[in-house]
Short mmCIF file of C-alpha atoms in Angstrom, two decimals:
data_model
loop_
_atom_site.label_atom_id
_atom_site.label_comp_id
_atom_site.label_asym_id
_atom_site.label_seq_id
_atom_site.Cartn_x
_atom_site.Cartn_y
_atom_site.Cartn_z
CA MET Z 1 -116.28 -51.06 -15.17
CA HIS Z 2 -113.53 -49.10 -13.39
CA ARG Z 3 -114.15 -51.09 -10.20
CA PHE Z 4 -113.91 -54.32 -12.17
CA VAL Z 5 -110.52 -53.37 -13.66
CA LEU Z 6 -109.20 -52.23 -10.27
CA PHE Z 7 -110.34 -55.46 -8.62
CA LEU Z 8 -108.74 -57.55 -11.36
CA VAL Z 9 -105.42 -55.70 -10.99
CA ILE Z 10 -105.49 -56.27 -7.21
CA VAL Z 11 -106.23 -59.97 -7.65
CA MET Z 12 -103.49 -60.47 -10.20
CA SER Z 13 -100.97 -58.40 -8.22
CA ALA Z 14 -101.62 -60.47 -5.09
CA ALA Z 15 -100.92 -63.62 -7.06
CA GLY Z 16 -97.75 -62.23 -8.61
CA LEU Z 17 -99.25 -61.68 -12.06
CA HIS Z 18 -97.98 -58.32 -13.29
CA ALA Z 19 -98.28 -58.77 -17.07
CA GLN Z 20 -100.97 -57.47 -19.43
CA PRO Z 21 -104.46 -57.03 -17.89
CA PHE Z 22 -106.06 -59.76 -20.03
CA ARG Z 23 -103.21 -62.32 -19.83
CA LEU Z 24 -104.39 -65.84 -19.08
CA PRO Z 25 -102.68 -67.57 -16.16
CA THR Z 26 -100.31 -70.42 -16.90
CA PRO Z 27 -101.37 -73.94 -15.89
CA ALA Z 28 -99.23 -73.67 -12.76
CA GLU Z 29 -101.00 -70.48 -11.74
CA ALA Z 30 -104.45 -71.82 -12.54
CA ASP Z 31 -104.90 -73.69 -9.26
CA SER Z 32 -104.71 -70.53 -7.17
CA VAL Z 33 -106.07 -67.72 -9.33
CA GLY Z 34 -107.33 -69.18 -12.59
CA ARG Z 35 -110.91 -69.75 -11.50
CA LEU Z 36 -111.21 -66.31 -9.92
CA PHE Z 37 -109.61 -64.62 -12.93
CA LEU Z 38 -111.91 -66.34 -15.40
CA THR Z 39 -115.09 -65.72 -13.39
CA VAL Z 40 -114.36 -62.04 -12.71
CA HIS Z 41 -113.23 -61.32 -16.24
CA LEU Z 42 -116.20 -62.99 -17.92
CA ASN Z 43 -118.74 -61.41 -15.61
CA GLY Z 44 -117.26 -58.00 -16.37
CA ALA Z 45 -117.20 -58.66 -20.10
CA SER Z 46 -120.81 -59.81 -20.03
CA ARG Z 47 -121.90 -56.86 -17.92
CA VAL Z 48 -120.55 -54.32 -20.43
CA ARG Z 49 -121.56 -56.60 -23.34
CA GLU Z 50 -117.98 -56.81 -24.64
CA TYR Z 51 -118.63 -60.12 -26.32
CA LYS Z 52 -115.48 -60.11 -28.40
CA LYS Z 53 -113.36 -59.96 -25.25
CA ALA Z 54 -115.39 -62.82 -23.82
CA VAL Z 55 -114.73 -64.89 -26.96
CA ASP Z 56 -111.00 -64.24 -26.75
CA VAL Z 57 -110.79 -65.24 -23.10
CA VAL Z 58 -113.16 -68.20 -23.15
CA GLY Z 59 -111.66 -69.61 -26.32
CA ALA Z 60 -108.43 -70.19 -24.38
CA ALA Z 61 -110.10 -71.54 -21.22
CA HIS Z 62 -108.76 -75.05 -21.79
CA GLN Z 63 -105.34 -73.69 -20.82
CA LEU Z 64 -106.71 -73.06 -17.33
CA PHE Z 65 -108.47 -76.25 -16.38
CA PRO Z 66 -108.37 -79.94 -17.24
CA SER Z 67 -110.73 -80.99 -20.01
CA ARG Z 68 -114.26 -81.75 -18.72
CA HIS Z 69 -113.68 -79.75 -15.56
CA PRO Z 70 -116.91 -77.92 -14.55
CA GLU Z 71 -115.22 -74.56 -15.11
CA CYS Z 72 -114.10 -75.71 -18.54
CA VAL Z 73 -117.66 -76.73 -19.47
CA LYS Z 74 -118.94 -73.40 -18.19
CA ALA Z 75 -116.31 -71.56 -20.22
CA THR Z 76 -117.24 -73.48 -23.38
CA LEU Z 77 -120.91 -72.64 -22.85
CA ARG Z 78 -120.07 -68.96 -22.43
CA TYR Z 79 -117.94 -69.11 -25.55
CA GLY Z 80 -120.96 -70.44 -27.47
CA ALA Z 81 -123.21 -67.75 -25.99
CA ALA Z 82 -120.71 -65.06 -27.00
CA LEU Z 83 -120.55 -66.34 -30.59
CA SER Z 84 -124.35 -66.47 -30.70
CA ALA Z 85 -124.53 -62.88 -29.43
CA LEU Z 86 -122.15 -61.90 -32.23
CA SER Z 87 -124.68 -63.34 -34.75
CA ARG Z 88 -122.52 -66.38 -35.50
CA PRO Z 89 -125.03 -69.14 -34.67
CA GLU Z 90 -123.45 -71.83 -36.86
CA GLU Z 91 -120.12 -71.45 -35.05
CA ALA Z 92 -121.94 -71.26 -31.72
CA ALA Z 93 -123.68 -74.57 -32.51
CA GLY Z 94 -120.30 -76.29 -32.90
CA VAL Z 95 -119.08 -74.88 -29.58
CA TYR Z 96 -122.33 -75.80 -27.84
CA ALA Z 97 -122.04 -79.35 -29.22
CA THR Z 98 -118.58 -79.54 -27.64
CA ALA Z 99 -119.96 -78.30 -24.32
CA PHE Z 100 -122.75 -80.89 -24.59
CA ARG Z 101 -120.22 -83.69 -24.99
CA GLU Z 102 -118.02 -82.33 -22.19
CA ALA Z 103 -121.03 -82.17 -19.87
CA ALA Z 104 -122.07 -85.72 -20.80
CA ASP Z 105 -118.61 -87.00 -19.86
CA SER Z 106 -118.32 -85.09 -16.59
CA LEU Z 107 -121.29 -83.29 -15.07
CA GLY Z 108 -124.12 -85.18 -16.72
CA LEU Z 109 -126.46 -83.73 -19.32
CA LYS Z 110 -129.07 -82.82 -16.70
CA SER Z 111 -126.66 -80.58 -14.82
CA PRO Z 112 -128.17 -77.21 -13.75
CA LEU Z 113 -125.14 -75.64 -15.42
CA LEU Z 114 -126.74 -76.23 -18.83
CA LEU Z 115 -130.21 -74.94 -17.94
CA PRO Z 116 -129.67 -71.20 -18.64
CA TYR Z 117 -128.32 -72.07 -22.10
CA TYR Z 118 -131.12 -74.40 -23.28
CA ASP Z 119 -132.99 -71.86 -25.41
CA ASP Z 120 -129.90 -70.49 -27.13
CA MET Z 121 -128.44 -73.96 -27.70
CA LEU Z 122 -131.70 -75.14 -29.24
CA ARG Z 123 -131.90 -72.05 -31.44
CA CYS Z 124 -128.33 -72.46 -32.71
CA PHE Z 125 -128.75 -76.21 -33.31
CA ALA Z 126 -131.95 -75.49 -35.30
CA ILE Z 127 -130.31 -72.75 -37.39
CA SER Z 128 -127.25 -74.89 -38.16
CA ASP Z 129 -129.33 -77.97 -39.10
CA SER Z 130 -127.78 -79.98 -36.23
CA MET Z 131 -130.83 -82.22 -35.95
CA GLU Z 132 -129.27 -84.99 -33.86
CA GLU Z 133 -127.98 -82.58 -31.22
CA LEU Z 134 -131.36 -80.81 -31.33
CA ARG Z 135 -133.24 -84.05 -30.70
CA GLN Z 136 -130.95 -85.06 -27.83
CA LEU Z 137 -131.15 -81.67 -26.13
CA ILE Z 138 -134.95 -81.53 -26.39
CA GLN Z 139 -135.17 -84.92 -24.66
CA VAL Z 140 -132.74 -83.83 -21.93
CA ALA Z 141 -134.58 -80.53 -21.44
CA TYR Z 142 -137.93 -82.31 -21.24
CA ASP Z 143 -136.62 -84.66 -18.53
CA VAL Z 144 -135.20 -81.73 -16.56
CA TYR Z 145 -138.40 -79.70 -16.83
CA ARG Z 146 -140.51 -82.71 -15.83
CA ALA Z 147 -138.33 -83.27 -12.76
CA ARG Z 148 -138.79 -79.60 -11.86
CA ARG Z 149 -142.60 -79.89 -12.36
CA ASP Z 150 -142.38 -77.00 -14.82
CA THR Z 151 -143.50 -78.66 -18.03
CA ILE Z 152 -146.71 -76.73 -18.80
CA HIS Z 153 -144.72 -73.54 -19.29
CA THR Z 154 -141.38 -74.76 -20.60
CA VAL Z 155 -142.15 -77.70 -22.88
CA PRO Z 156 -144.61 -75.96 -25.28
CA HIS Z 157 -142.36 -72.88 -25.29
CA MET Z 158 -139.37 -75.04 -26.21
CA LEU Z 159 -141.13 -77.01 -28.94
CA THR Z 160 -142.79 -73.93 -30.46
CA MET Z 161 -139.56 -71.94 -30.38
CA VAL Z 162 -137.66 -74.75 -32.13
CA GLY Z 163 -140.42 -75.16 -34.71
CA THR Z 164 -140.53 -71.46 -35.56
CA VAL Z 165 -136.74 -71.16 -35.84
CA LEU Z 166 -136.70 -74.16 -38.19
CA ALA Z 167 -139.55 -72.63 -40.22
CA ASP Z 168 -137.71 -69.31 -40.47
CA HIS Z 169 -134.72 -71.18 -41.90
CA HIS Z 170 -136.81 -73.18 -44.39
CA HIS Z 171 -136.69 -76.57 -42.64
CA GLU Z 172 -140.41 -76.98 -43.20
CA GLN Z 173 -140.83 -80.68 -42.42
CA HIS Z 174 -138.83 -80.50 -39.20
CA ALA Z 175 -140.64 -77.28 -38.22
CA LEU Z 176 -144.06 -78.86 -38.66
CA TYR Z 177 -142.97 -81.90 -36.63
CA TYR Z 178 -142.04 -79.82 -33.57
CA LEU Z 179 -145.03 -77.49 -33.87
CA ASN Z 180 -147.36 -80.48 -34.01
CA ARG Z 181 -145.63 -81.95 -30.96
CA ALA Z 182 -146.33 -78.70 -29.11
CA GLU Z 183 -149.97 -78.88 -30.22
CA ASP Z 184 -150.32 -82.50 -29.08
CA TYR Z 185 -148.71 -81.72 -25.73
CA LEU Z 186 -151.07 -78.81 -25.10
CA ARG Z 187 -154.16 -80.79 -26.11
CA SER Z 188 -153.34 -83.36 -23.44
CA HIS Z 189 -152.94 -80.88 -20.56
CA HIS Z 190 -155.20 -78.75 -18.40
CA LYS Z 191 -156.34 -75.34 -19.59
CA THR Z 192 -154.57 -72.94 -17.22
CA ARG Z 193 -153.68 -69.30 -17.93
CA GLN Z 194 -150.22 -70.39 -19.05
CA TRP Z 195 -151.84 -73.05 -21.21
CA ARG Z 196 -153.94 -70.40 -22.97
CA GLU Z 197 -150.91 -68.25 -23.81
CA HIS Z 198 -148.97 -71.19 -25.25
CA TRP Z 199 -152.01 -72.54 -27.08
CA LEU Z 200 -152.57 -69.22 -28.85
CA THR Z 201 -148.88 -68.96 -29.77
CA THR Z 202 -148.67 -72.52 -31.09
CA CYS Z 203 -151.92 -72.26 -33.07
CA ASP Z 204 -150.77 -68.93 -34.50
CA TYR Z 205 -147.53 -70.41 -35.83
CA LEU Z 206 -149.29 -73.47 -37.22
CA MET Z 207 -151.91 -71.24 -38.81
CA ARG Z 208 -149.26 -69.09 -40.50
CA HIS Z 209 -147.30 -72.17 -41.56
CA HIS Z 210 -150.32 -73.59 -43.40
CA GLU Z 211 -151.17 -70.20 -44.90
CA GLN Z 212 -147.65 -69.84 -46.29
CA ALA Z 213 -147.93 -73.36 -47.69
CA GLY Z 214 -151.13 -72.29 -49.47
CA SER Z 215 -153.42 -74.48 -47.37
CA ILE Z 216 -156.03 -71.94 -46.27
CA ASP Z 217 -158.45 -74.69 -45.22
CA SER Z 218 -155.92 -76.01 -42.67
CA ALA Z 219 -154.96 -72.51 -41.55
CA PHE Z 220 -158.64 -71.70 -40.98
CA LEU Z 221 -158.97 -74.67 -38.60
CA TYR Z 222 -156.29 -73.18 -36.34
CA VAL Z 223 -157.80 -69.72 -36.25
CA GLU Z 224 -161.04 -71.42 -35.21
CA GLU Z 225 -159.10 -73.19 -32.42
CA MET Z 226 -157.84 -69.82 -31.19
CA ARG Z 227 -161.16 -68.00 -31.22
CA PRO Z 228 -162.73 -69.41 -28.00
CA TYR Z 229 -159.73 -68.27 -25.93
CA VAL Z 230 -159.68 -64.62 -27.03
CA GLY Z 231 -161.84 -62.01 -25.36
CA GLU Z 232 -162.61 -58.42 -26.33
CA ASN Z 233 -160.59 -57.09 -23.40
CA ASP Z 234 -157.40 -58.39 -25.03
CA SER Z 235 -157.86 -55.93 -27.89
CA THR Z 236 -154.72 -56.57 -29.95
CA VAL Z 237 -155.09 -60.35 -29.96
CA TYR Z 238 -158.87 -60.14 -30.42
CA TYR Z 239 -158.45 -57.92 -33.47
CA TYR Z 240 -155.67 -60.10 -34.93
CA VAL Z 241 -157.57 -63.39 -34.56
CA HIS Z 242 -160.87 -62.09 -35.97
CA HIS Z 243 -159.14 -60.12 -38.73
CA THR Z 244 -157.30 -63.27 -39.78
CA ARG Z 245 -160.52 -65.26 -39.70
CA GLY Z 246 -162.16 -62.69 -41.97
CA ARG Z 247 -159.27 -62.89 -44.44
CA TYR Z 248 -159.56 -66.66 -44.60
CA LEU Z 249 -163.32 -66.54 -45.07
CA ALA Z 250 -162.86 -64.15 -48.00
CA SER Z 251 -160.11 -66.36 -49.48
CA LEU Z 252 -162.36 -69.40 -49.20
CA GLY Z 253 -165.11 -67.60 -51.15
CA LYS Z 254 -167.34 -67.04 -48.11
CA GLU Z 255 -167.59 -63.33 -48.76
CA VAL Z 256 -170.98 -62.76 -47.14
CA GLU Z 257 -169.66 -64.20 -43.86
CA ALA Z 258 -166.46 -62.20 -44.25
CA GLU Z 259 -168.45 -59.00 -44.82
CA ARG Z 260 -170.47 -59.58 -41.67
CA LEU Z 261 -167.32 -60.29 -39.64
CA PHE Z 262 -165.38 -57.27 -40.96
CA ALA Z 263 -168.35 -54.93 -40.42
CA GLY Z 264 -168.61 -55.99 -36.78
CA LEU Z 265 -164.84 -55.81 -36.31
CA LEU Z 266 -164.82 -52.32 -37.84
CA SER Z 267 -167.22 -51.05 -35.17
CA TYR Z 268 -165.04 -52.68 -32.50
CA ALA Z 269 -161.85 -51.14 -33.95
CA VAL Z 270 -163.31 -47.63 -34.14
CA THR Z 271 -164.50 -47.86 -30.53
CA THR Z 272 -161.28 -49.45 -29.24
CA PHE Z 273 -158.53 -47.84 -31.31
CA GLY Z 274 -160.16 -44.65 -32.57
CA HIS Z 275 -161.47 -43.66 -36.00
CA TYR Z 276 -158.12 -42.56 -37.42
CA ASP Z 277 -156.22 -45.80 -36.86
CA GLY Z 278 -154.46 -47.85 -39.52
CA ARG Z 279 -156.45 -50.94 -38.52
CA VAL Z 280 -159.66 -49.06 -39.30
CA ALA Z 281 -158.39 -48.21 -42.79
CA ASP Z 282 -157.41 -51.84 -43.30
CA LEU Z 283 -160.92 -53.06 -42.49
CA GLN Z 284 -162.57 -50.41 -44.66
CA CYS Z 285 -160.37 -51.49 -47.58
CA ARG Z 286 -161.21 -55.15 -47.05
CA LEU Z 287 -164.92 -54.33 -46.99
CA GLY Z 288 -164.39 -52.31 -50.16
CA ASP Z 289 -162.78 -55.34 -51.82
CA ILE Z 290 -165.69 -57.58 -50.83
CA TYR Z 291 -168.24 -55.09 -52.16
CA TRP Z 292 -166.22 -54.73 -55.38
CA ASN Z 293 -166.10 -58.51 -55.88
CA LEU Z 294 -169.84 -58.75 -55.23
CA GLY Z 295 -170.54 -56.01 -57.80
CA ARG Z 296 -171.78 -53.53 -55.19
CA THR Z 297 -169.92 -50.57 -56.69
CA ASP Z 298 -171.56 -47.81 -54.66
CA ASP Z 299 -170.81 -49.58 -51.37
CA ALA Z 300 -167.26 -50.22 -52.53
CA CYS Z 301 -166.78 -46.55 -53.41
CA ASN Z 302 -168.01 -45.46 -49.98
CA ALA Z 303 -165.77 -47.96 -48.16
CA TYR Z 304 -162.66 -46.96 -50.17
CA SER Z 305 -163.42 -43.26 -49.67
CA ASP Z 306 -163.69 -43.78 -45.90
CA ALA Z 307 -160.43 -45.74 -45.90
CA LEU Z 308 -158.71 -42.96 -47.87
CA GLN Z 309 -159.52 -40.38 -45.18
CA VAL Z 310 -157.60 -42.51 -42.67
CA ALA Z 311 -154.80 -43.83 -44.88
CA GLU Z 312 -153.75 -40.39 -46.16
CA ARG Z 313 -152.92 -39.39 -42.57
CA TYR Z 314 -150.18 -42.04 -42.28
CA ASP Z 315 -146.72 -42.22 -43.81
CA GLY Z 316 -145.74 -45.61 -45.12
CA LEU Z 317 -149.18 -46.97 -46.05
CA TYR Z 318 -148.19 -46.91 -49.71
CA ALA Z 319 -149.61 -50.34 -50.54
CA TRP Z 320 -153.05 -49.46 -49.16
CA LEU Z 321 -153.01 -45.98 -50.68
CA TYR Z 322 -152.09 -47.37 -54.06
CA HIS Z 323 -154.84 -49.97 -53.83
CA ILE Z 324 -157.43 -47.35 -52.80
CA TYR Z 325 -156.45 -44.88 -55.53
CA TRP Z 326 -156.48 -47.66 -58.12
CA ARG Z 327 -159.93 -48.95 -57.17
CA LEU Z 328 -161.42 -45.45 -56.95
CA GLY Z 329 -159.88 -44.75 -60.36
CA GLU Z 330 -161.52 -47.88 -61.79
CA ILE Z 331 -164.88 -46.92 -60.27
CA ALA Z 332 -164.60 -43.40 -61.71
CA TYR Z 333 -163.65 -44.89 -65.11
CA GLN Z 334 -166.71 -47.18 -65.02
CA ARG Z 335 -168.88 -44.16 -64.24
CA GLU Z 336 -167.23 -42.24 -67.11
CA GLU Z 337 -165.97 -39.60 -64.66
CA LYS Z 338 -162.85 -38.78 -66.64
CA ASP Z 339 -161.34 -36.06 -64.43
CA ALA Z 340 -161.75 -38.12 -61.26
CA ALA Z 341 -160.30 -41.22 -62.93
CA VAL Z 342 -157.25 -39.28 -64.20
CA ALA Z 343 -156.74 -37.75 -60.75
CA TYR Z 344 -156.75 -41.13 -58.99
CA PHE Z 345 -154.52 -42.89 -61.51
CA SER Z 346 -152.14 -39.92 -61.44
CA LYS Z 347 -151.83 -40.41 -57.68
CA CYS Z 348 -150.91 -44.04 -58.40
CA GLY Z 349 -148.25 -42.71 -60.74
CA ASP Z 350 -146.88 -40.46 -57.99
CA LEU Z 351 -146.56 -43.48 -55.69
CA ASP Z 352 -144.89 -45.45 -58.50
CA VAL Z 353 -142.23 -42.77 -58.78
CA LEU Z 354 -141.78 -42.65 -55.02
CA GLN Z 355 -141.32 -46.42 -54.78
CA GLU Z 356 -139.76 -47.40 -58.12
CA GLY Z 357 -138.40 -44.17 -59.57
CA LYS Z 358 -140.78 -44.16 -62.54
CA VAL Z 359 -144.45 -44.55 -63.45
CA SER Z 360 -145.36 -48.19 -63.99
CA ALA Z 361 -146.56 -49.52 -67.34
CA ALA Z 362 -149.91 -50.50 -65.77
CA THR Z 363 -150.53 -46.96 -64.53
CA LEU Z 364 -149.52 -45.46 -67.88
CA GLY Z 365 -151.97 -47.86 -69.57
CA LYS Z 366 -154.81 -46.68 -67.32
CA LEU Z 367 -154.00 -43.02 -67.93
CA LYS Z 368 -153.96 -43.67 -71.67
CA LYS Z 369 -157.42 -45.25 -71.52
CA CYS Z 370 -158.72 -42.28 -69.51
CA ALA Z 371 -157.36 -39.88 -72.12
CA GLU Z 372 -159.30 -41.77 -74.81
CA MET Z 373 -162.63 -41.40 -72.99
#
């Protein structure tokens, strides 16, 4: 940073600019030192992540160069990137739209100058609901990537990224459109290593989209699409895909299949992640729920008790702990084991206080029933 300031002072002194360090050159001075000043200043601001300084300087860049000049387009793009980095994506979208128009009138929309900004421009256009600009930029980006013979990596990434940003900002129909485009594109291309990574990502987002929409049948189809491309060596993804498949099977009423899947995945998780891992507790709880729903109370009690040994070792697993204590309390109540039932429901009360500041009405109701035994 000190070298940058020293260099800037030398440059400005040589050009006869002795005013404040961040003064913009006048139009008359721009021909000789404007480009150098702007480039050096912005690179320094970016290097130390002083985005506000970058915004101040780039916002006035039109004083330096004629409109549509390459340096002016570059400055506008950097202005948009700075606003985006300051978590102002709606404003950034407006600036990026200006840069897009400036590039169309001067450099051409397929200029390499735009390439490093594609992802951020697409993200900001999606967030700000600028659907026309989004559509145009996707077409331009696709043409550029195709010319560079780089489509198998970039196109599905672009479409999936746009779809997920739109989904995150509740543009469900537009999100599904772009995610389905990514799916169609991948189905029509060869299955390389890059293809596999993008296929898993796209199917994952589509799966979660349908799950959130309440369509478990559709979500299940996508987890089935993912399954052939996940091996046991990729432990995190393998666990996630098979765990999700088990959840869907249970939700669809196929509890015997879900039990078989979770039991096998439990053995894998213990071997891969260790016995005292949160994922192990999760699977033991899910097996407990299946046994409970099937009326196999003894099996449910054993599964919940095993899960409790793991869950009590972790801070933050309040939801699972509460669920385990509650179910063990219900089992104890069914067995007329009053002291055990009171102990478990009292632990639920302790978690109520920790989370909500008071014991919930449901817990108080259970404790009251236990007292009447």
